[in-house]
Coordinates of C-alpha atoms (C1' of nucleotides) in Angstrom, one line a residue:
Chain C
M1402 CA 82.1 105.6 145.4
P1403 CA 79.5 107.1 147.8
D1404 CA 79.1 110.8 147.9
F1405 CA 79.9 112.6 151.2
S1406 CA 81.0 116.0 150.0
H1407 CA 78.1 118.1 151.3
D1408 CA 75.8 116.5 153.7
M1409 CA 77.3 113.6 155.5
E1410 CA 75.2 110.5 155.6
L1411 CA 77.7 108.0 157.0
N1412 CA 77.0 104.3 157.0
N1413 CA 78.1 102.0 159.8
K1414 CA 81.2 101.0 158.0
Q1415 CA 82.3 104.6 157.6
L1416 CA 81.5 105.4 161.2
E1417 CA 83.6 102.4 162.3
I1418 CA 86.5 103.6 160.1
I1419 CA 86.1 107.1 161.6
A1420 CA 86.2 105.8 165.1
I1421 CA 89.3 103.9 164.6
A1422 CA 91.1 106.6 162.6
K1423 CA 90.1 109.0 165.4
A1424 CA 91.8 107.0 168.1
L1425 CA 95.0 106.4 166.0
F1426 CA 95.2 110.0 164.9
A1427 CA 94.9 111.2 168.5
Q1428 CA 97.4 108.7 169.7
N1429 CA 100.1 108.9 167.1
G1430 CA 99.3 112.0 165.1
F1431 CA 97.9 112.2 161.6
D1432 CA 101.2 111.9 159.8
A1433 CA 102.5 109.0 161.9
T1434 CA 99.3 107.1 161.2
S1435 CA 99.2 105.2 157.9
V1436 CA 96.1 104.2 156.1
R1437 CA 97.3 100.6 156.5
D1438 CA 97.3 101.0 160.3
I1439 CA 93.7 102.1 160.1
A1440 CA 92.8 99.3 157.7
Q1441 CA 94.4 96.7 159.9
R1442 CA 92.6 97.8 163.0
A1443 CA 89.3 98.1 161.2
Q1444 CA 89.9 94.7 159.6
I1445 CA 89.3 96.0 156.1
N1446 CA 91.2 96.3 152.9
V1447 CA 93.4 99.5 152.5
A1448 CA 91.6 100.5 149.4
M1449 CA 88.3 100.8 151.3
I1450 CA 89.5 104.0 152.9
N1451 CA 90.0 105.6 149.6
Y1452 CA 86.8 104.0 148.4
Y1453 CA 84.8 105.6 151.2
F1454 CA 86.7 108.8 151.8
D1455 CA 88.6 109.6 148.6
S1456 CA 91.8 110.4 150.5
K1457 CA 93.4 110.2 153.9
E1458 CA 93.2 114.0 154.2
N1459 CA 89.5 114.0 153.4
L1460 CA 89.0 111.3 156.0
L1461 CA 90.4 113.7 158.5
E1462 CA 88.2 116.5 157.3
V1463 CA 85.0 114.4 157.4
L1464 CA 86.1 113.1 160.8
I1465 CA 86.4 116.6 162.1
K1466 CA 83.3 118.0 160.6
H1467 CA 81.3 115.1 161.8
G1468 CA 82.3 115.6 165.4
I1469 CA 83.0 119.2 166.0
E1470 CA 79.4 120.3 166.6
A1471 CA 79.4 118.4 169.9
Y1472 CA 81.8 120.9 171.3
K1473 CA 79.7 124.0 170.9
L1474 CA 78.3 125.3 174.2
D1475 CA 74.6 125.1 174.2
A1476 CA 73.1 128.0 176.3
R1477 CA 70.0 126.0 177.0
K1478 CA 72.0 123.6 179.2
Y1479 CA 72.7 126.3 181.8
E1480 CA 70.6 129.4 181.3
T1481 CA 67.7 128.1 183.3
A1482 CA 69.7 128.9 186.4
S1483 CA 68.9 132.4 187.5
D1484 CA 71.7 132.7 190.1
P1485 CA 74.9 133.8 188.2
F1486 CA 77.1 131.5 190.3
L1487 CA 74.9 128.6 189.6
R1488 CA 74.7 129.4 186.0
L1489 CA 78.5 129.7 185.8
A1490 CA 78.8 126.4 187.6
K1491 CA 76.4 124.7 185.2
M1492 CA 78.1 126.2 182.2
V1493 CA 81.5 124.7 183.4
E1494 CA 79.9 121.3 183.9
H1495 CA 78.4 121.4 180.4
Y1496 CA 81.7 122.6 179.0
V1497 CA 83.7 119.7 180.5
D1498 CA 81.0 117.2 179.6
S1499 CA 81.1 118.2 176.0
K1500 CA 84.9 117.9 175.8
F1501 CA 84.9 114.6 177.5
S1502 CA 82.3 113.3 175.1
D1503 CA 85.0 112.9 172.5
L1504 CA 88.5 113.4 173.9
H1505 CA 90.2 111.9 170.9
L1506 CA 88.8 114.4 168.4
Y1507 CA 89.7 117.3 170.6
Q1508 CA 93.3 116.2 170.7
I1509 CA 93.3 115.9 166.9
L1510 CA 91.8 119.4 166.6
T1511 CA 94.5 121.0 168.8
N1512 CA 97.3 119.1 167.1
E1513 CA 95.9 120.1 163.7
A1514 CA 95.5 123.7 164.8
N1515 CA 99.2 123.8 165.8
S1516 CA 100.4 122.2 162.6
K1517 CA 100.6 124.6 159.7
K1518 CA 100.5 121.9 157.2
R1519 CA 96.8 121.6 157.1
A1520 CA 95.7 125.0 158.3
S1521 CA 92.4 124.7 156.5
Y1522 CA 90.7 123.1 159.5
A1523 CA 91.7 126.1 161.6
T1524 CA 88.6 127.8 160.2
L1525 CA 86.3 125.2 161.8
F1526 CA 88.3 125.5 165.0
T1527 CA 88.1 129.3 165.0
A1528 CA 84.3 129.3 164.5
L1529 CA 84.0 126.9 167.4
R1530 CA 86.1 129.1 169.6
R1531 CA 84.3 132.2 168.6
H1532 CA 81.0 130.6 169.5
N1533 CA 82.1 129.4 172.9
I1534 CA 83.7 132.7 173.8
E1535 CA 80.4 134.5 173.0
R1536 CA 78.6 132.1 175.3
L1537 CA 81.1 132.7 178.0
R1538 CA 80.7 136.4 177.6
E1539 CA 77.0 136.2 178.1
V1540 CA 77.4 134.3 181.3
V1541 CA 79.9 136.9 182.6
V1542 CA 77.8 139.9 181.6
Y1543 CA 74.8 138.3 183.2
G1544 CA 76.7 138.1 186.5
V1545 CA 77.9 141.7 186.1
E1546 CA 74.3 142.9 185.5
K1547 CA 73.2 141.1 188.6
G1548 CA 76.0 142.9 190.5
V1549 CA 77.9 139.9 191.6
F1550 CA 80.6 139.6 189.0
R1551 CA 83.4 141.9 188.0
F1552 CA 83.8 142.0 184.2
Y1553 CA 86.8 140.1 182.9
D1554 CA 87.8 139.6 179.3
P1555 CA 86.1 136.4 178.1
V1556 CA 88.8 135.7 175.6
L1557 CA 91.3 135.4 178.4
L1558 CA 88.8 133.4 180.5
H1559 CA 88.3 131.0 177.6
T1560 CA 92.0 130.7 177.0
T1561 CA 92.5 129.7 180.7
M1562 CA 89.6 127.3 180.7
I1563 CA 90.5 125.5 177.5
G1564 CA 94.2 125.5 178.4
T1565 CA 93.6 124.1 181.8
F1566 CA 91.4 121.4 180.3
L1567 CA 93.9 120.4 177.7
N1568 CA 96.8 120.3 180.0
F1569 CA 94.8 118.3 182.5
K1570 CA 93.8 115.8 179.9
M1571 CA 96.9 115.5 177.9
N1572 CA 99.3 115.0 180.7
K1573 CA 97.4 112.1 182.1
S1574 CA 100.6 110.1 182.6
V1575 CA 102.3 113.0 184.3
M1576 CA 99.4 113.6 186.6
E1577 CA 99.1 110.1 187.7
E1578 CA 102.2 110.4 189.9
F1579 CA 100.9 113.4 191.7
I1580 CA 97.5 112.3 192.7
D1581 CA 95.8 109.4 194.3
I1582 CA 92.8 108.0 192.6
P1583 CA 90.0 106.6 194.8
K1584 CA 89.5 102.9 194.1
G1585 CA 86.6 101.9 192.0
M1586 CA 87.0 105.0 189.9
S1587 CA 88.5 105.4 186.5
F1588 CA 91.3 107.9 186.0
E1589 CA 89.2 109.8 183.4
D1590 CA 86.2 110.0 185.7
Y1591 CA 88.4 111.3 188.5
L1592 CA 90.0 113.8 186.1
K1593 CA 86.7 115.0 185.0
I1594 CA 85.4 115.6 188.5
E1595 CA 88.6 117.4 189.7
L1596 CA 88.8 119.4 186.5
T1597 CA 85.2 120.6 186.9
K1598 CA 85.8 121.5 190.5
H1599 CA 89.0 123.4 189.7
L1600 CA 87.5 125.3 186.8
K1601 CA 84.5 126.3 188.8
Y1602 CA 86.8 127.6 191.6
I1603 CA 89.1 129.6 189.4
L1604 CA 86.3 131.2 187.4
K1605 CA 84.5 132.3 190.6
A1606 CA 87.8 133.6 192.0
I1607 CA 88.6 135.6 188.9
L1608 CA 85.1 137.0 188.5
T1609 CA 84.8 138.1 192.1
Y1610 CA 88.3 139.2 192.8
E1611 CA 88.8 142.9 193.8
N1612 CA 92.2 144.2 193.2
Chain Q
M479 CA 131.3 110.9 163.0
P480 CA 131.5 113.2 166.0
D481 CA 130.5 111.9 169.4
F482 CA 127.6 113.6 171.1
S483 CA 126.2 110.7 173.1
H484 CA 126.9 111.9 176.6
D485 CA 128.1 115.5 177.0
M486 CA 127.0 117.6 174.2
E487 CA 129.7 119.8 172.6
L488 CA 127.9 121.0 169.6
N489 CA 129.8 122.9 166.9
N490 CA 128.3 125.8 164.9
K491 CA 127.1 123.6 162.1
Q492 CA 125.3 121.3 164.5
L493 CA 123.7 124.3 166.3
E494 CA 122.5 125.6 162.9
I495 CA 121.0 122.3 162.0
I496 CA 119.3 122.2 165.4
A497 CA 117.9 125.7 165.1
I498 CA 116.4 124.9 161.7
A499 CA 115.1 121.5 162.7
K500 CA 113.5 123.1 165.7
A501 CA 111.6 125.6 163.7
L502 CA 110.4 122.9 161.2
F503 CA 109.5 120.4 163.8
A504 CA 107.5 123.0 165.7
Q505 CA 105.7 124.2 162.5
N506 CA 104.9 121.0 160.8
G507 CA 105.5 118.3 163.4
F508 CA 108.3 115.8 163.6
D509 CA 106.8 113.2 161.3
A510 CA 105.8 115.7 158.6
T511 CA 109.3 117.2 158.5
S512 CA 111.7 115.2 156.3
V513 CA 115.4 115.3 156.7
R514 CA 115.5 116.7 153.2
D515 CA 113.4 119.6 154.3
I516 CA 115.9 120.3 157.0
A517 CA 118.9 119.9 154.7
Q518 CA 117.5 122.2 152.1
R519 CA 116.8 125.0 154.6
A520 CA 120.2 124.5 156.2
Q521 CA 121.8 124.4 152.7
I522 CA 123.6 121.2 153.5
N523 CA 123.6 117.7 152.1
V524 CA 121.0 115.3 153.5
A525 CA 123.7 112.9 154.6
M526 CA 125.1 115.5 156.9
I527 CA 122.2 115.1 159.3
N528 CA 123.0 111.4 159.8
Y529 CA 126.7 112.3 159.9
Y530 CA 126.3 114.7 162.7
F531 CA 123.3 113.2 164.5
D532 CA 123.2 109.5 163.6
S533 CA 119.5 109.5 163.0
K534 CA 116.5 111.8 162.7
E535 CA 115.2 110.6 166.0
N536 CA 118.5 111.2 167.7
L537 CA 118.5 114.7 166.3
L538 CA 115.2 115.2 168.1
E539 CA 116.6 113.9 171.3
V540 CA 119.7 116.0 171.2
L541 CA 117.6 119.0 170.3
I542 CA 115.4 118.5 173.3
K543 CA 118.1 117.8 175.8
H544 CA 120.1 120.8 174.6
G545 CA 117.3 123.2 175.3
I546 CA 115.1 121.9 178.1
E547 CA 117.2 123.2 180.9
A548 CA 116.2 126.8 180.0
Y549 CA 112.7 126.0 181.1
K550 CA 113.4 125.2 184.7
L551 CA 112.3 127.8 187.1
D552 CA 115.3 129.3 188.9
A553 CA 114.3 130.4 192.4
R554 CA 117.1 133.0 192.6
K555 CA 115.2 135.0 190.0
Y556 CA 112.4 135.9 192.3
E557 CA 113.1 134.8 195.9
T558 CA 114.8 138.1 196.7
A559 CA 111.3 139.6 196.9
S560 CA 110.1 139.3 200.5
D561 CA 106.6 140.4 199.8
P562 CA 104.6 137.2 198.7
F563 CA 102.6 139.1 196.1
L564 CA 105.8 140.6 194.6
R565 CA 107.5 137.2 194.7
L566 CA 104.5 135.6 193.0
A567 CA 104.6 138.4 190.3
K568 CA 108.3 138.0 189.7
M569 CA 108.0 134.3 189.5
V570 CA 105.3 134.7 186.8
E571 CA 107.5 137.1 184.9
H572 CA 110.4 134.7 185.1
Y573 CA 108.2 131.8 184.1
V574 CA 106.9 133.5 181.0
D575 CA 110.3 134.8 180.1
S576 CA 111.8 131.3 180.2
K577 CA 109.1 129.9 177.9
F578 CA 109.4 132.8 175.4
S579 CA 113.1 132.2 175.2
D580 CA 112.4 129.2 173.0
L581 CA 108.8 128.9 171.9
H582 CA 109.6 126.4 169.2
L583 CA 111.1 123.9 171.5
Y584 CA 108.2 124.1 173.9
Q585 CA 105.8 123.4 171.1
I586 CA 107.8 120.4 170.1
L587 CA 107.9 119.2 173.7
T588 CA 104.1 119.4 174.1
N589 CA 103.5 117.7 170.8
E590 CA 105.9 114.9 171.6
A591 CA 104.4 114.5 175.1
N592 CA 101.0 114.0 173.4
S593 CA 102.3 111.5 170.9
K594 CA 102.7 108.0 172.2
K595 CA 105.1 107.1 169.4
R596 CA 108.2 108.5 171.1
A597 CA 107.2 108.5 174.7
S598 CA 110.8 108.3 175.9
Y599 CA 111.1 112.1 176.0
A600 CA 108.2 112.2 178.4
T601 CA 110.7 111.4 181.1
L602 CA 112.5 114.7 180.5
F603 CA 109.3 116.5 180.4
T604 CA 108.1 115.0 183.6
A605 CA 111.3 115.9 185.4
L606 CA 110.9 119.5 184.2
R607 CA 107.3 119.6 185.4
R608 CA 108.1 118.2 188.8
H609 CA 110.8 120.8 189.3
N610 CA 108.6 123.7 188.4
I611 CA 105.6 122.4 190.4
E612 CA 108.0 122.3 193.4
R613 CA 109.1 125.9 192.9
L614 CA 105.5 126.9 192.6
R615 CA 104.7 125.2 195.8
E616 CA 107.4 127.0 197.6
V617 CA 106.0 130.4 196.5
V618 CA 102.5 129.4 197.6
V619 CA 103.7 128.1 201.0
Y620 CA 105.7 131.2 201.6
G621 CA 102.6 133.4 201.1
V622 CA 100.6 131.1 203.3
E623 CA 103.1 131.4 206.1
K624 CA 103.1 135.1 205.8
G625 CA 99.3 134.9 206.2
V626 CA 98.3 136.4 202.9
F627 CA 97.7 133.4 200.7
R628 CA 95.2 130.6 201.0
F629 CA 96.8 127.3 200.1
Y630 CA 95.9 125.9 196.7
D631 CA 97.1 122.7 195.1
P632 CA 100.3 123.6 193.1
V633 CA 99.7 120.9 190.6
L634 CA 96.4 122.5 189.6
L635 CA 98.0 125.9 189.7
H636 CA 100.7 124.7 187.4
T637 CA 98.3 123.1 185.1
T638 CA 96.4 126.3 184.7
M639 CA 99.5 128.4 184.2
I640 CA 101.0 126.1 181.6
G641 CA 97.7 125.5 179.9
T642 CA 96.9 129.2 179.7
F643 CA 100.4 129.9 178.3
L644 CA 100.2 127.1 175.7
N645 CA 96.7 128.1 174.5
F646 CA 97.7 131.7 174.4
K647 CA 100.8 131.0 172.3
M648 CA 99.6 128.3 170.0
N649 CA 96.4 130.0 168.9
K650 CA 98.2 133.1 167.8
S651 CA 96.2 133.1 164.5
V652 CA 93.0 132.7 166.4
M653 CA 93.8 135.4 168.9
E654 CA 94.7 138.0 166.3
E655 CA 91.1 138.5 165.4
F656 CA 90.0 139.2 168.9
I657 CA 92.6 141.7 170.0
D658 CA 94.1 145.0 168.8
I659 CA 97.8 145.2 168.8
P660 CA 99.3 148.6 169.5
K661 CA 101.3 149.7 166.5
G662 CA 105.1 149.5 166.7
M663 CA 104.7 146.3 168.8
S664 CA 105.2 142.8 167.6
F665 CA 102.5 140.3 168.2
E666 CA 104.7 138.1 170.4
D667 CA 105.7 141.0 172.5
Y668 CA 102.1 142.0 173.0
L669 CA 101.2 138.4 173.8
K670 CA 103.9 138.2 176.3
I671 CA 102.8 141.3 178.2
E672 CA 99.2 140.4 178.2
L673 CA 99.9 136.8 179.2
T674 CA 102.1 137.9 182.1
K675 CA 99.4 140.4 183.3
H676 CA 96.7 137.7 183.0
L677 CA 98.7 135.0 184.8
K678 CA 99.6 137.4 187.6
Y679 CA 95.9 138.3 188.0
I680 CA 94.5 134.8 188.1
L681 CA 97.1 133.5 190.4
K682 CA 96.5 136.3 192.9
A683 CA 92.7 135.8 192.6
I684 CA 93.0 132.1 193.2
L685 CA 95.4 132.4 196.1
T686 CA 93.4 135.1 197.9
Y687 CA 89.9 134.0 197.2
E688 CA 87.7 133.0 200.1
N689 CA 84.8 130.7 199.4
Chain X
dC957 C1' 154.4 120.2 150.1
dA958 C1' 152.8 115.8 152.1
dC959 C1' 149.9 113.4 154.9
dA960 C1' 145.8 112.3 157.8
dA961 C1' 141.5 113.4 159.5
dA962 C1' 137.2 115.6 158.9
dA963 C1' 133.7 117.3 156.1
dT964 C1' 130.9 117.0 152.1
dT965 C1' 129.0 115.1 148.1
dA966 C1' 126.0 112.4 144.7
dA967 C1' 124.0 108.2 144.3
dA968 C1' 121.8 104.2 145.6
dC969 C1' 119.4 101.5 149.2
dA970 C1' 115.3 99.2 151.0
dA971 C1' 111.1 100.4 153.2
dT972 C1' 106.9 102.7 153.5
dC973 C1' 103.7 106.0 152.0
dG974 C1' 98.9 107.2 149.8
dT975 C1' 96.5 106.0 145.9
dT976 C1' 94.8 103.5 141.7
dT977 C1' 93.6 99.6 138.9
dA978 C1' 91.2 95.8 137.4
dA979 C1' 89.2 91.7 138.7
dT980 C1' 86.0 89.4 141.9
dT981 C1' 82.5 88.8 145.3
dT982 C1' 78.3 90.3 147.5
dA983 C1' 73.9 92.6 147.7
dA984 C1' 69.8 94.7 145.8
dA985 C1' 66.3 95.4 142.2
dC986 C1' 63.4 93.9 138.8
Chain W
dG44 C1' 66.7 83.9 138.2
dT45 C1' 68.8 87.4 135.8
dT46 C1' 70.7 91.9 135.8
dT47 C1' 72.8 95.9 137.8
dA48 C1' 75.1 98.2 141.3
dA49 C1' 77.9 98.2 145.4
dA50 C1' 81.4 96.3 148.1
dT51 C1' 85.7 94.1 148.5
dT52 C1' 90.0 92.3 147.2
dA53 C1' 95.1 91.6 145.8
dA54 C1' 98.4 93.7 143.3
dA55 C1' 100.9 97.3 141.5
dC56 C1' 101.8 102.3 141.0
dG57 C1' 105.1 106.2 141.5
dA58 C1' 106.7 109.1 145.1
dT59 C1' 108.9 109.9 149.3
dT60 C1' 110.9 108.3 153.5
dG61 C1' 115.4 107.8 156.5
dT62 C1' 119.8 105.9 155.9
dT63 C1' 124.2 104.1 153.9
dT64 C1' 127.9 103.8 150.8
dA65 C1' 131.9 105.1 148.5
dA66 C1' 134.2 108.7 146.3
dT67 C1' 135.8 113.4 146.6
dT68 C1' 136.9 117.8 148.6
dT69 C1' 138.4 120.5 152.4
dT70 C1' 140.8 121.3 156.5
dG71 C1' 144.4 121.0 159.8
dT72 C1' 149.1 119.3 161.1
dG73 C1' 154.0 118.1 160.6

DNA sequence: CACAAAATTAAACAATCGTTTAATTTAAAC
DNA sequence: GTTTAAATTAAACGATTGTTTAATTTTGTG
């Protein structure tokens, strides 16, 4: 059996299993997805999952650890903008981009965070959250120092951002009846554009609102 | 076996099973909760669940149908306020109140809405959403007619409200490290107060913001 | 008390779960 | 080409799943 306990050097076979497991876990949930489901979709023998990942739970852990880094806000992506409004806008774009880069994993993460059965992954999730809240705080403080933003609790801002995103994404089927999608555009693309616009707007509104 | 297919007259035993199942489904998820888990916690024989509810899935359906009505926004709770700002504030309070009246069920609903395995309940969820979006629209339009609100898409407003609420509630463990709870106050009470305040603020900000 | 219906029980059911084994095939190294 | 390791397979493992059965107890009614 290959070792993957510390650093993760995943071969193509493992990456393929991960990709399929990710989609199934996101769609049906971890518990409702059997290793035989995964094996069938990946066209491999059931035993290969244990051979490569030791256990189903460990597959989940590897899968999460492998992808979670992509969700961390990278300040370099927006701090080049000196105008606070522009920086905020760029940050939002980067934020939405990062989430959309792997929607399946993010759904798994939130489901796992809710379930108390496997609370161990909450640590990874918390670290991610802390990181992103700190980045958000920096952007807010920058605007405050420039005299254009009113300070607002970044924890609350982050909650609203992430909550709006999740609700937007996860209720795809519900949203479809309320909106018209321009032809030649995929639903997800449209969602991404509208979500970005909406988030930019509400953040600006919150940060410049005077009671 | 008692009949519960159409109107639901649930006896005390059934209500007790529902209450326990609700807590377990919310905590561990539907699939990760066995009927034996429920029976043990309810101190009844496993067969009683099938005796009273036919199947585990039907228990879920009865459980959802029995509680979902409480989440519908009731215009009478806030339309007495003639000032648009006050009406908006009262609506938010009523909104948060209704969700907090049964947090477990709401978690189950969102988890079920995400899972594609039992998509049938999505219909109930969609109807609820449509109802609440319509109530929200009325409040917005009222403020616009009074000349104090700028119109903003109620679907987006609703997404942000519900998303913020869910994220607030479901990441309880994550939030705890970021905030200080006044002594003599439960975490949920504090959460409720802060959430209400936050939602009022962002809705006002969005609805009065001029680009 | 007698009788009927409802409630409750222990036991067994077949199906599915994640995992392990032991044998076999494929690939790499010398 | 032979040897060694890695990859893959089918089969079986015990445990757990939701559900059903059939017997028993409890409850309500006359």
